[in-house]
Each structure stands twice: as structure tokens, then as C-alpha cells.
């Protein structure tokens, strides 16, 4: 593309975002969109920073910065911002579900729209990496390399499985909020504490995985509270931040919880997989501090250029999130093909830190074309309701949701790449999200089924 063509594309993207920004109703809380974009960008930067592959004795090693430099584990208190995304989700769900009820809308119609926005962008990612694993295996690429690249690129999908489940039960959690208020939050906190106590004191295995529900639903309830003005006083919000931070310090200092708010290779306990009450305390702290800043942030977002930037980012936010580690893998593969250029530097060394800006530029350069190619799937998902005019039967919606979430969870847990078999791919894992999309009524499988009718 010529320089003039690139400038035209930029102007077009910016002008479209500016047009949308100017159309935003004055009552819209722009800070919600800002926090959504901020949290995703923090995740992207964090992932690009902690993944630290290097070459040792001619072989590529999958280094992890938090394991190499233990002091960097403290940085996760700032970069682990998934609680912010669930907080924003609670706020948005409260508004959209309340509007749906006022308009006499159905649950199936409401939730199908959310499923489409989240699942449409992930299906091309699955397809591309399945093809990579298939052809890589067929061409004789070391299966460990195929598995490492595939698992790394698909790390982001775990979040979608949890977020979809949280969204699916909004009618129940919102009703609980309306009836019990903050007690609905504290009840979930109590459940999370009980599960951690059973896990660490009684050593009952696997029960702590239920905290995927208790902890993320608890943060989601705080989003409901935010939507109804509970945190409108910045002083109250700040006290919540102080309380959460104090609880986190006590849990890490005197409890069985590690400093890192994400999993670290070799650590016996992870605060995120499954989540612990330490991560919940971090979520409370982040909620309090973020909402204490809301009045100043909303004044800042009155600036049309800043607001346009937020609108632009939100228009491709899922694409950025889903494809940022693919961009990372592409850059790493390119460096390896060029003889390991830049990969001989020891992670954590002064030279490694000084080279981060260069690597980040390369990641961004690799990510931008992916966004340009695949953002249309995100925009298509956000552009309409169901494929069929009638509401889906609830059984189809539930079965489809379970297939999608099972496929995403299995991908995060065991990868789509297989060390065994002819194909090198766990085809049953890959198939589940597509089967789920077909049940729900969108995606390639559904389109094929419609053609065959």
C-alpha cells in the first residue's frame, strides 16, 4: 500500500470513529468504554512483556519473566486487570438487561446478541490455528513447537468461556442485586472464602474451581452497584480501594497466596487458575481506585479527540485481544527464521529491557494487519441480532453455549494441538465452538446447515 493509501485508511478509520463519537448520547458514561479499552490494552502489554522466549544452546526456550525475575511478580497487581473487565461487564449488563425488560424483550434475543458479538471474532482464530497445526504437523514441524505456538496464541480464549457463563446468568444475578443489594455481593465473597478455606485448610482437590463462578460473579455484582450509583461518592470508592489493597497485602503476607496475580511456572499455587480470594481482593482494590477517579476521568473524556480514540479502540477491542499473541508468535517465528536475531539476549538483563521498545514496535506492526483483516468479524457480530427472526428455543441456546464454553475451556487447558495422532490436532476440541455456534444460529456451520436445507 502506498503512503497516500495508508494515510487515507488512517483518516477513514479516525473519521468513522469520530463520527460515532459525536453521535454518542450525552448521558452515556464514557468512562465505561475507557476502562474496557484500558483493561484490554493492559492485558496485551502484560502478555507481551512476561513472555520471554530465548535461545539456549541452539534451542528455543519458552522463558517466563515472572519466573526469571521474581520481583516482577509485583507488577501483576497493575497488569492483571481482568477484574476491571468484569466490573465493566456488570455495569453494561445492568443497563442492557434493564432496557431489555422495559422493552418486553426476551432472554433468548438479548443473550444471543451478546453471544454473537463475542463468538464471531473467535471462530476465525480457531480456524487459522487449526490449519497451522494441521499443516505444521504434516510438514514435519516438531510437535512441541506446534503445541507451544498454538497454546500461546490461544491463551486469550479462557476469558471468553468465563465471561459468557457470567453473562448467561445475568437475569438471576441482576434479580439478586435488585432484591438483596450489596448482600448479593457479600454472599458470593463468603462462598469464595469458604472454598479457599476448604482448599487450603482441608486440602480438598478441585473444589476451588467453583471460584471461577463465585469470584468473577462477585466482581460483576460490583458493576451492578456502580450502575446504580453506589460508588458515586469518590471518597467511598477510595475507601473500597484501600480496603481491597489492605486485604490483598494481608492475604499475600500471611496467607498461602503468592505475590503474582497470574500463574507462574513452577509455583504450586496460582491466584488466577482457578481464581483465589487474593485475586478478588485485587478486584475490589482496582474497583475502588478506578471509580474514585471517575469524575476526573469523565471530564477528561469530554475532549473529543481522547473520546474518539476510545471509540476507535472499542471498535476493534476483541480483535486486538484475540490476535495479540498471534502477532507475538509471528514475530518470534520471524526472528527464529532469521537465525535467532535478538533471541540470544538473556531475559531480564539490561540489554533485554532496553530492547523491549523495539520488540513492542514489531509486535504492533505484526498486529495491525491482523486487526485490519479480522476486525470485520467483530463488527459483523456487533451489527445485528439473531440470524432467524424468531427467538431461539432455550434448549438450543443452552446447548450451544455449553459447547462453545467447553471448547474454549478445553483449548485453554490442554490446547488444540495434540502430541499424538496423525493430524496433530484435537479435532474434538476445535469442533465444539463451531458446533455451539451452529446450535445458536450463526457462524460457518450454521450457514452450511442453512444451504443444505
CSV table of C-alpha atoms in Angstrom, one decimal:
chain,number,residue,atom,x,y,z
A,1,UNK,CA,0.0,0.0,0.0
A,2,UNK,CA,1.3,3.5,-0.9
A,3,UNK,CA,1.9,6.1,1.7
A,4,UNK,CA,-1.1,8.1,0.5
A,5,UNK,CA,-3.2,5.0,0.7
A,6,UNK,CA,-2.1,4.3,4.3
A,7,UNK,CA,-2.9,7.9,5.2
A,8,UNK,CA,-6.3,7.7,3.6
A,9,UNK,CA,-7.0,4.5,5.6
A,10,UNK,CA,-6.0,6.1,8.8
A,11,UNK,CA,-8.1,9.2,8.1
A,12,UNK,CA,-11.0,6.9,7.2
A,13,UNK,CA,-10.7,4.9,10.4
A,14,UNK,CA,-10.3,8.0,12.5
A,15,UNK,CA,-13.2,9.9,10.8
A,16,UNK,CA,-15.5,6.9,11.2
A,17,UNK,CA,-14.6,6.7,14.9
A,18,UNK,CA,-15.0,10.5,15.3
A,19,UNK,CA,-18.5,10.3,13.6
A,20,UNK,CA,-19.5,7.6,16.1
A,21,UNK,CA,-18.0,9.6,19.0
A,22,UNK,CA,-20.0,12.6,18.1
A,23,UNK,CA,-23.2,10.6,17.9
A,24,UNK,CA,-22.8,9.2,21.4
A,25,UNK,CA,-25.7,10.4,23.6
A,26,UNK,CA,-24.7,12.9,26.3
A,27,UNK,CA,-25.9,10.6,29.1
A,28,UNK,CA,-23.5,7.8,28.0
A,29,UNK,CA,-20.9,7.0,30.7
A,30,UNK,CA,-17.8,7.3,28.6
A,31,UNK,CA,-15.6,6.1,31.4
A,32,UNK,CA,-17.1,2.6,31.0
A,33,UNK,CA,-15.7,2.4,27.4
A,34,UNK,CA,-12.4,3.9,28.6
A,35,UNK,CA,-12.0,1.2,31.3
A,36,UNK,CA,-12.9,-1.5,28.8
A,37,UNK,CA,-10.2,-0.3,26.3
A,38,UNK,CA,-7.7,0.3,29.1
A,39,UNK,CA,-8.1,-3.2,30.6
A,40,UNK,CA,-7.6,-5.0,27.3
A,41,UNK,CA,-4.5,-2.9,26.4
A,42,UNK,CA,-3.0,-3.6,29.8
A,43,UNK,CA,-3.5,-7.3,29.2
A,44,UNK,CA,-1.9,-7.1,25.8
A,45,UNK,CA,1.1,-5.2,27.2
A,46,UNK,CA,1.4,-7.6,30.1
A,47,UNK,CA,1.4,-10.7,27.8
A,48,UNK,CA,4.0,-9.2,25.5
A,49,UNK,CA,6.2,-8.4,28.5
A,50,UNK,CA,6.0,-11.6,30.5
A,51,UNK,CA,6.5,-14.0,27.5
A,52,UNK,CA,10.3,-14.1,27.2
A,53,UNK,CA,11.5,-16.8,24.8
A,54,UNK,CA,15.2,-17.0,24.2
A,55,UNK,CA,17.8,-19.3,22.5
A,56,UNK,CA,19.9,-21.5,24.7
A,57,UNK,CA,22.4,-23.9,23.1
A,58,UNK,CA,20.7,-23.5,19.8
A,59,UNK,CA,17.2,-24.4,21.1
A,60,UNK,CA,14.3,-22.0,21.7
A,61,UNK,CA,13.3,-21.9,25.4
A,62,UNK,CA,9.9,-20.6,26.5
A,63,UNK,CA,11.0,-18.2,29.2
A,64,UNK,CA,8.6,-16.5,31.6
A,65,UNK,CA,9.7,-13.2,33.0
A,66,UNK,CA,7.9,-13.7,36.3
A,67,UNK,CA,9.8,-16.9,36.9
A,68,UNK,CA,13.2,-15.4,35.8
A,69,UNK,CA,12.8,-12.2,37.8
A,70,UNK,CA,10.7,-12.8,40.9
A,71,UNK,CA,10.5,-9.1,41.7
A,72,UNK,CA,8.4,-8.6,38.5
A,73,UNK,CA,5.6,-10.6,40.1
A,74,UNK,CA,4.6,-7.4,41.9
A,75,UNK,CA,3.8,-5.8,38.5
A,76,UNK,CA,0.9,-8.2,38.1
A,77,UNK,CA,-1.0,-6.1,40.7
A,78,UNK,CA,-1.2,-3.5,38.0
A,79,UNK,CA,-1.3,-5.6,34.8
A,80,UNK,CA,-3.8,-8.3,36.0
A,81,UNK,CA,-6.9,-6.1,35.1
A,82,UNK,CA,-9.4,-8.8,34.2
A,83,UNK,CA,-11.4,-7.7,37.3
A,84,UNK,CA,-11.9,-4.3,35.6
A,85,UNK,CA,-13.4,-6.0,32.6
A,86,UNK,CA,-15.9,-8.0,34.7
A,87,UNK,CA,-16.7,-4.8,36.6
A,88,UNK,CA,-17.4,-3.0,33.2
A,89,UNK,CA,-19.4,-6.1,32.1
A,90,UNK,CA,-21.6,-5.8,35.2
A,91,UNK,CA,-22.3,-2.2,34.5
A,92,UNK,CA,-23.1,-2.8,30.8
A,93,UNK,CA,-25.2,-5.9,31.5
A,94,UNK,CA,-27.2,-4.0,34.1
A,95,UNK,CA,-28.1,-1.3,31.6
A,96,UNK,CA,-28.8,-3.6,28.7
A,97,UNK,CA,-30.8,-6.2,30.6
A,98,UNK,CA,-32.9,-3.5,32.3
A,99,UNK,CA,-33.6,-1.9,28.9
A,100,UNK,CA,-34.5,-5.3,27.5
A,101,UNK,CA,-37.0,-5.9,30.3
A,102,UNK,CA,-38.5,-2.4,29.8
A,103,UNK,CA,-39.0,-3.1,26.1
A,104,UNK,CA,-40.6,-6.5,26.8
A,105,UNK,CA,-37.7,-8.2,25.1
A,106,UNK,CA,-36.9,-11.9,25.6
A,107,UNK,CA,-33.9,-13.5,27.2
A,108,UNK,CA,-33.1,-15.5,24.1
A,109,UNK,CA,-33.0,-12.4,21.9
A,110,UNK,CA,-30.9,-10.5,24.4
A,111,UNK,CA,-28.3,-13.2,25.1
A,112,UNK,CA,-28.0,-14.3,21.5
A,113,UNK,CA,-26.8,-10.8,20.6
A,114,UNK,CA,-24.1,-11.0,23.2
A,115,UNK,CA,-23.0,-14.4,22.2
A,116,UNK,CA,-22.7,-13.3,18.6
A,117,UNK,CA,-20.5,-10.3,19.5
A,118,UNK,CA,-18.1,-12.5,21.5
A,119,UNK,CA,-18.1,-15.7,19.4
A,120,UNK,CA,-18.0,-14.3,15.9
A,121,UNK,CA,-14.4,-13.0,16.3
A,122,UNK,CA,-13.0,-16.1,17.9
A,123,UNK,CA,-14.1,-18.6,15.1
A,124,UNK,CA,-11.5,-17.3,12.5
A,125,UNK,CA,-8.8,-17.5,15.2
A,126,UNK,CA,-9.7,-21.2,15.8
A,127,UNK,CA,-9.7,-21.9,12.1
A,128,UNK,CA,-6.4,-20.3,11.4
A,129,UNK,CA,-4.5,-22.0,14.2
A,130,UNK,CA,-6.2,-25.4,13.4
A,131,UNK,CA,-4.8,-25.1,9.8
A,132,UNK,CA,-1.4,-24.1,11.2
A,133,UNK,CA,-1.3,-27.2,13.5
A,134,UNK,CA,-2.6,-29.5,10.7
A,135,UNK,CA,-0.1,-28.3,8.0
A,136,UNK,CA,2.7,-27.9,10.5
A,137,UNK,CA,2.3,-31.5,11.6
A,138,UNK,CA,2.1,-32.7,8.1
A,139,UNK,CA,5.2,-30.8,7.1
A,140,UNK,CA,7.2,-32.4,9.9
A,141,UNK,CA,7.5,-29.4,12.2
A,142,UNK,CA,8.4,-30.5,15.7
A,143,UNK,CA,5.1,-31.2,17.5
A,144,UNK,CA,6.4,-29.5,20.7
A,145,UNK,CA,6.9,-26.3,18.7
A,146,UNK,CA,3.5,-26.6,17.1
A,147,UNK,CA,1.9,-27.2,20.5
A,148,UNK,CA,3.9,-24.3,22.2
A,149,UNK,CA,2.9,-21.8,19.4
A,150,UNK,CA,-0.7,-22.9,19.3
A,151,UNK,CA,-1.2,-22.9,23.1
A,152,UNK,CA,0.5,-19.5,23.4
A,153,UNK,CA,-1.6,-17.9,20.7
A,154,UNK,CA,-4.9,-19.2,22.1
A,155,UNK,CA,-4.4,-18.3,25.7
A,156,UNK,CA,-6.9,-15.4,25.5
A,157,UNK,CA,-9.9,-17.7,24.9
A,158,UNK,CA,-10.2,-18.8,28.5
A,159,UNK,CA,-11.6,-15.4,29.4
A,160,UNK,CA,-14.4,-15.8,26.9
A,161,UNK,CA,-15.6,-19.1,28.4
A,162,UNK,CA,-16.0,-17.5,31.9
A,163,UNK,CA,-17.4,-14.2,30.6
A,164,UNK,CA,-20.1,-16.0,28.6
A,165,UNK,CA,-21.2,-18.0,31.6
A,166,UNK,CA,-21.3,-14.9,33.7
A,167,UNK,CA,-23.4,-13.2,31.0
A,168,UNK,CA,-25.7,-16.2,30.7
A,169,UNK,CA,-26.9,-15.9,34.3
A,170,UNK,CA,-27.5,-12.1,34.3
A,171,UNK,CA,-31.3,-12.5,34.8
A,172,UNK,CA,-30.6,-14.3,38.1
A,173,UNK,CA,-27.7,-12.2,39.4
A,174,UNK,CA,-29.4,-8.9,38.5
A,175,UNK,CA,-32.6,-10.1,40.2
A,176,UNK,CA,-30.5,-10.9,43.3
A,177,UNK,CA,-29.0,-7.4,43.2
A,178,UNK,CA,-32.4,-5.8,42.9
A,179,UNK,CA,-33.6,-7.8,45.9
A,180,UNK,CA,-30.6,-8.0,48.2
A,181,UNK,CA,-28.3,-5.2,47.0
A,182,UNK,CA,-24.8,-5.4,48.3
A,183,UNK,CA,-25.7,-8.6,50.3
A,184,UNK,CA,-25.7,-10.4,46.9
A,185,UNK,CA,-22.0,-9.4,46.6
A,186,UNK,CA,-21.0,-10.3,50.1
A,187,UNK,CA,-22.7,-13.7,49.8
A,188,UNK,CA,-20.5,-14.5,46.8
A,189,UNK,CA,-17.5,-13.3,48.8
A,190,UNK,CA,-18.4,-15.6,51.6
A,191,UNK,CA,-18.7,-18.5,49.2
A,192,UNK,CA,-15.3,-17.7,47.7
A,193,UNK,CA,-13.7,-17.6,51.2
A,194,UNK,CA,-15.3,-20.9,52.2
A,195,UNK,CA,-14.0,-22.6,49.0
A,196,UNK,CA,-10.4,-21.3,49.6
A,197,UNK,CA,-10.6,-22.4,53.2
A,198,UNK,CA,-11.7,-25.9,52.2
A,199,UNK,CA,-8.9,-26.0,49.5
A,200,UNK,CA,-6.0,-24.8,51.7
A,201,UNK,CA,-7.0,-26.0,55.1
A,202,UNK,CA,-8.7,-29.3,54.3
A,203,UNK,CA,-6.8,-29.9,51.0
A,204,UNK,CA,-10.0,-30.9,49.1
A,205,UNK,CA,-9.0,-31.1,45.5
A,206,UNK,CA,-10.7,-29.4,42.6
A,207,UNK,CA,-13.4,-27.7,44.7
A,208,UNK,CA,-11.6,-24.4,44.2
A,209,UNK,CA,-12.6,-24.4,40.5
A,210,UNK,CA,-16.0,-23.3,41.6
A,211,UNK,CA,-14.4,-20.0,42.4
A,212,UNK,CA,-14.4,-19.2,38.7
A,213,UNK,CA,-18.1,-18.5,39.4
A,214,UNK,CA,-18.0,-17.0,42.9
A,215,UNK,CA,-15.2,-14.6,42.3
A,216,UNK,CA,-16.0,-13.3,38.9
A,217,UNK,CA,-19.7,-13.1,39.7
A,218,UNK,CA,-18.8,-11.1,42.8
A,219,UNK,CA,-16.8,-8.5,40.8
A,220,UNK,CA,-19.7,-8.5,38.3
A,221,UNK,CA,-22.1,-7.6,41.1
A,222,UNK,CA,-19.9,-4.5,41.8
A,223,UNK,CA,-20.6,-3.5,38.3
A,224,UNK,CA,-24.3,-3.5,39.1
A,225,UNK,CA,-23.6,-1.4,42.2
A,226,UNK,CA,-21.7,1.1,40.1
A,227,UNK,CA,-24.5,1.3,37.6
A,228,UNK,CA,-26.9,2.4,40.4
A,229,UNK,CA,-24.7,5.0,41.9
A,230,UNK,CA,-23.3,3.1,44.9
A,231,UNK,CA,-19.8,4.4,44.1
A,232,UNK,CA,-20.8,7.9,43.1
A,233,UNK,CA,-19.0,9.3,46.1
A,234,UNK,CA,-15.3,9.2,45.2
A,235,UNK,CA,-14.4,9.0,48.9
A,236,UNK,CA,-16.4,5.9,49.3
A,237,UNK,CA,-14.8,4.4,46.2
A,238,UNK,CA,-11.4,5.3,47.5
A,239,UNK,CA,-12.1,3.6,50.8
A,240,UNK,CA,-13.1,0.4,49.0
A,241,UNK,CA,-9.8,0.6,47.1
A,242,UNK,CA,-7.8,0.9,50.4
A,243,UNK,CA,-9.8,-1.9,51.9
A,244,UNK,CA,-9.2,-4.2,49.0
A,245,UNK,CA,-5.5,-3.4,48.9
A,246,UNK,CA,-5.1,-4.0,52.6
A,247,UNK,CA,-6.9,-7.3,52.4
A,248,UNK,CA,-4.6,-8.3,49.5
A,249,UNK,CA,-1.5,-7.3,51.4
A,250,UNK,CA,-2.6,-9.4,54.4
A,251,UNK,CA,-3.5,-12.4,52.3
A,252,UNK,CA,-0.2,-12.4,50.4
A,253,UNK,CA,1.9,-11.5,53.5
A,254,UNK,CA,0.3,-14.0,56.0
A,255,UNK,CA,-1.7,-16.4,53.8
A,256,UNK,CA,-0.9,-19.2,51.3
A,257,UNK,CA,-1.2,-16.9,48.3
A,258,UNK,CA,1.7,-15.9,46.0
A,259,UNK,CA,2.5,-12.4,45.0
A,260,UNK,CA,1.8,-12.9,41.3
A,261,UNK,CA,-1.8,-12.5,40.3
A,262,UNK,CA,-1.3,-14.8,37.3
A,263,UNK,CA,0.1,-18.3,37.2
A,264,UNK,CA,3.9,-18.6,37.3
A,265,UNK,CA,5.6,-21.8,36.0
A,266,UNK,CA,6.8,-23.9,38.9
A,267,UNK,CA,4.6,-22.2,41.5
A,268,UNK,CA,2.4,-24.6,43.5
A,269,UNK,CA,-0.4,-22.1,43.8
A,270,UNK,CA,-1.9,-19.9,41.1
A,271,UNK,CA,-4.1,-16.9,42.0
A,272,UNK,CA,-5.9,-17.0,38.6
A,273,UNK,CA,-6.3,-20.6,37.5
A,274,UNK,CA,-8.6,-21.0,39.4
A,275,UNK,CA,-9.0,-17.6,40.9
A,276,UNK,CA,-8.5,-17.1,44.7
A,277,UNK,CA,-9.7,-14.6,47.2
A,278,UNK,CA,-6.4,-12.8,46.7
A,279,UNK,CA,-7.5,-12.0,43.2
A,280,UNK,CA,-10.9,-11.0,44.5
A,281,UNK,CA,-9.2,-8.6,46.9
A,282,UNK,CA,-7.2,-7.2,43.9
A,283,UNK,CA,-10.5,-6.8,42.0
A,284,UNK,CA,-12.0,-4.8,45.0
A,285,UNK,CA,-9.0,-2.6,45.2
A,286,UNK,CA,-9.0,-1.9,41.4
A,287,UNK,CA,-12.7,-1.2,41.5
A,288,UNK,CA,-12.4,1.3,44.3
A,289,UNK,CA,-9.4,3.2,42.9
A,290,UNK,CA,-10.8,3.2,39.3
A,291,UNK,CA,-14.2,4.5,40.4
A,292,UNK,CA,-12.6,7.1,42.7
A,293,UNK,CA,-11.0,8.6,39.6
A,294,UNK,CA,-14.3,8.5,37.6
A,295,UNK,CA,-15.3,12.2,38.0
A,296,UNK,CA,-11.9,13.4,36.7
A,297,UNK,CA,-11.7,10.8,34.0
A,298,UNK,CA,-15.2,11.7,32.7
A,299,UNK,CA,-14.1,15.4,32.4
A,300,UNK,CA,-11.0,14.2,30.5
A,301,UNK,CA,-13.2,12.2,28.1
A,302,UNK,CA,-15.2,15.4,27.2
A,303,UNK,CA,-12.2,16.1,24.9
A,304,UNK,CA,-13.4,14.8,21.6
A,305,UNK,CA,-10.0,13.6,20.4
A,306,UNK,CA,-9.5,11.5,23.5
A,307,UNK,CA,-13.1,10.2,23.3
A,308,UNK,CA,-12.6,9.4,19.6
A,309,UNK,CA,-9.5,7.4,20.4
A,310,UNK,CA,-11.5,5.4,23.0
A,311,UNK,CA,-14.3,4.8,20.4
A,312,UNK,CA,-11.8,3.7,17.8
A,313,UNK,CA,-10.2,1.2,20.3
A,314,UNK,CA,-13.5,-0.2,21.4
A,315,UNK,CA,-14.5,-0.9,17.8
A,316,UNK,CA,-11.7,-3.5,17.5
A,317,UNK,CA,-11.2,-4.4,21.1
A,318,UNK,CA,-12.0,-8.1,20.8
A,319,UNK,CA,-9.9,-8.5,17.7
A,320,UNK,CA,-6.9,-6.9,19.4
A,321,UNK,CA,-7.3,-9.1,22.4
A,322,UNK,CA,-7.7,-12.3,20.5
A,323,UNK,CA,-4.9,-11.8,18.0
A,324,UNK,CA,-2.2,-10.0,20.0
A,325,UNK,CA,-0.4,-13.2,20.9
A,326,UNK,CA,-0.7,-14.5,17.3
A,327,UNK,CA,1.3,-11.3,16.4
A,328,UNK,CA,3.8,-12.2,19.1
A,329,UNK,CA,4.2,-15.7,17.7
A,330,UNK,CA,4.7,-14.4,14.2
A,331,UNK,CA,7.4,-12.0,15.3
A,332,UNK,CA,9.2,-14.8,17.3
A,333,UNK,CA,9.0,-17.1,14.3
A,334,UNK,CA,10.4,-14.4,12.1
A,335,UNK,CA,13.3,-13.8,14.5
A,336,UNK,CA,14.0,-17.5,14.6
A,337,UNK,CA,14.0,-17.9,10.8
A,338,UNK,CA,16.5,-15.0,10.7
A,339,UNK,CA,18.9,-17.0,12.7
A,340,UNK,CA,17.6,-16.2,16.2
A,341,UNK,CA,18.2,-12.5,15.9
A,342,UNK,CA,17.5,-10.8,19.2
A,343,UNK,CA,16.7,-14.1,20.9
A,344,UNK,CA,20.2,-14.6,22.3
A,345,UNK,CA,19.7,-11.9,24.9
A,346,UNK,CA,19.1,-13.2,28.4
A,347,UNK,CA,15.6,-12.3,29.6
A,348,UNK,CA,15.7,-9.8,32.4
A,349,UNK,CA,19.2,-8.4,31.6
A,350,UNK,CA,19.8,-4.7,31.0
A,351,UNK,CA,20.1,-5.4,27.2
A,352,UNK,CA,16.8,-7.3,27.3
A,353,UNK,CA,14.9,-4.4,28.9
A,354,UNK,CA,16.5,-1.8,26.6
A,355,UNK,CA,15.3,-3.9,23.6
A,356,UNK,CA,11.7,-4.0,24.7
A,357,UNK,CA,10.6,-0.9,22.8
A,358,UNK,CA,11.9,-2.4,19.6
A,359,UNK,CA,10.2,-5.6,20.1
A,360,UNK,CA,6.9,-3.9,21.0
A,361,UNK,CA,7.1,-1.9,17.8
A,362,UNK,CA,7.5,-5.2,15.9
A,363,UNK,CA,4.5,-6.8,17.7
A,364,UNK,CA,2.3,-3.8,16.8
A,365,UNK,CA,3.5,-3.9,13.2
A,366,UNK,CA,2.5,-7.6,13.1
A,367,UNK,CA,-0.8,-7.0,14.9
A,368,UNK,CA,-2.1,-4.1,12.7
A,369,UNK,CA,-2.6,-6.2,9.6
A,370,UNK,CA,-4.4,-8.9,11.7
A,371,UNK,CA,-6.8,-6.2,13.0
A,372,UNK,CA,-7.4,-4.9,9.5
A,373,UNK,CA,-8.2,-8.4,8.2
A,374,UNK,CA,-10.2,-9.8,11.1
A,375,UNK,CA,-11.9,-6.8,12.8
A,376,UNK,CA,-14.8,-7.3,10.3
A,377,UNK,CA,-15.9,-10.4,12.2
A,378,UNK,CA,-16.2,-8.4,15.4
A,379,UNK,CA,-18.1,-5.6,13.7
A,380,UNK,CA,-20.4,-8.2,12.0
A,381,UNK,CA,-21.1,-9.7,15.3
A,382,UNK,CA,-22.0,-6.3,16.8
A,383,UNK,CA,-24.1,-5.3,13.9
A,384,UNK,CA,-27.2,-7.3,14.3
A,385,UNK,CA,-29.4,-9.6,16.3
A,386,UNK,CA,-30.2,-13.2,15.5
A,387,UNK,CA,-29.9,-14.9,12.2
A,388,UNK,CA,-33.6,-16.1,12.4
A,389,UNK,CA,-36.4,-13.7,13.2
A,390,UNK,CA,-37.9,-15.9,15.9
A,391,UNK,CA,-36.3,-16.4,19.3
A,392,UNK,CA,-34.2,-19.5,19.7
A,393,UNK,CA,-35.6,-22.2,21.9
A,394,UNK,CA,-33.9,-22.0,25.3
A,395,UNK,CA,-32.6,-25.6,24.9
A,396,UNK,CA,-30.7,-24.7,21.7
A,397,UNK,CA,-29.3,-21.6,23.4
A,398,UNK,CA,-28.1,-23.6,26.4
A,399,UNK,CA,-26.7,-26.5,24.4
A,400,UNK,CA,-24.9,-24.1,22.1
A,401,UNK,CA,-23.5,-22.1,25.0
A,402,UNK,CA,-22.2,-25.3,26.7
A,403,UNK,CA,-20.5,-26.5,23.5
A,404,UNK,CA,-18.8,-23.1,23.0
A,405,UNK,CA,-17.6,-22.8,26.5
A,406,UNK,CA,-16.4,-26.4,26.8
A,407,UNK,CA,-14.4,-25.9,23.6
A,408,UNK,CA,-12.9,-22.6,24.8
A,409,UNK,CA,-12.1,-24.1,28.2
A,410,UNK,CA,-10.5,-27.2,26.8
A,411,UNK,CA,-8.4,-25.0,24.4
A,412,UNK,CA,-7.0,-23.1,27.3
A,413,UNK,CA,-6.5,-26.1,29.5
A,414,UNK,CA,-5.0,-28.7,27.0
A,415,UNK,CA,-4.5,-26.8,23.7
A,416,UNK,CA,-6.0,-27.8,20.3
A,417,UNK,CA,-2.6,-29.3,19.3
A,418,UNK,CA,-2.1,-32.9,20.1
A,419,UNK,CA,1.2,-34.7,20.6
A,420,UNK,CA,-0.4,-37.9,19.3
A,421,UNK,CA,-2.4,-38.9,16.2
A,422,UNK,CA,-1.9,-38.3,12.5
A,423,UNK,CA,-3.4,-34.8,12.3
A,424,UNK,CA,-1.6,-33.3,15.3
A,425,UNK,CA,-4.9,-31.6,16.3
A,426,UNK,CA,-7.5,-32.4,18.9
A,427,UNK,CA,-10.3,-32.1,16.4
A,428,UNK,CA,-13.0,-32.6,19.0
A,429,UNK,CA,-11.8,-29.5,20.9
A,430,UNK,CA,-11.8,-27.4,17.7
A,431,UNK,CA,-15.2,-28.7,16.7
A,432,UNK,CA,-17.0,-27.7,19.8
A,433,UNK,CA,-17.2,-23.9,19.4
A,434,UNK,CA,-18.3,-24.4,15.8
A,435,UNK,CA,-21.0,-26.9,16.8
A,436,UNK,CA,-22.1,-24.5,19.5
A,437,UNK,CA,-22.3,-21.6,17.0
A,438,UNK,CA,-24.4,-23.8,14.8
A,439,UNK,CA,-26.8,-24.6,17.6
A,440,UNK,CA,-27.1,-20.9,18.5
A,441,UNK,CA,-27.8,-19.9,14.9
A,442,UNK,CA,-24.7,-18.2,13.5
A,443,UNK,CA,-21.2,-19.0,12.2
A,444,UNK,CA,-19.9,-21.1,9.3
A,445,UNK,CA,-21.5,-24.3,10.5
A,446,UNK,CA,-24.9,-22.7,10.7
A,447,UNK,CA,-24.6,-21.2,7.2
A,448,UNK,CA,-23.7,-24.6,5.8
A,449,UNK,CA,-26.7,-26.1,7.5
A,450,UNK,CA,-29.0,-23.5,6.0
A,451,UNK,CA,-27.6,-24.2,2.5
A,452,UNK,CA,-28.3,-27.9,2.9
A,453,UNK,CA,-32.0,-27.4,3.9
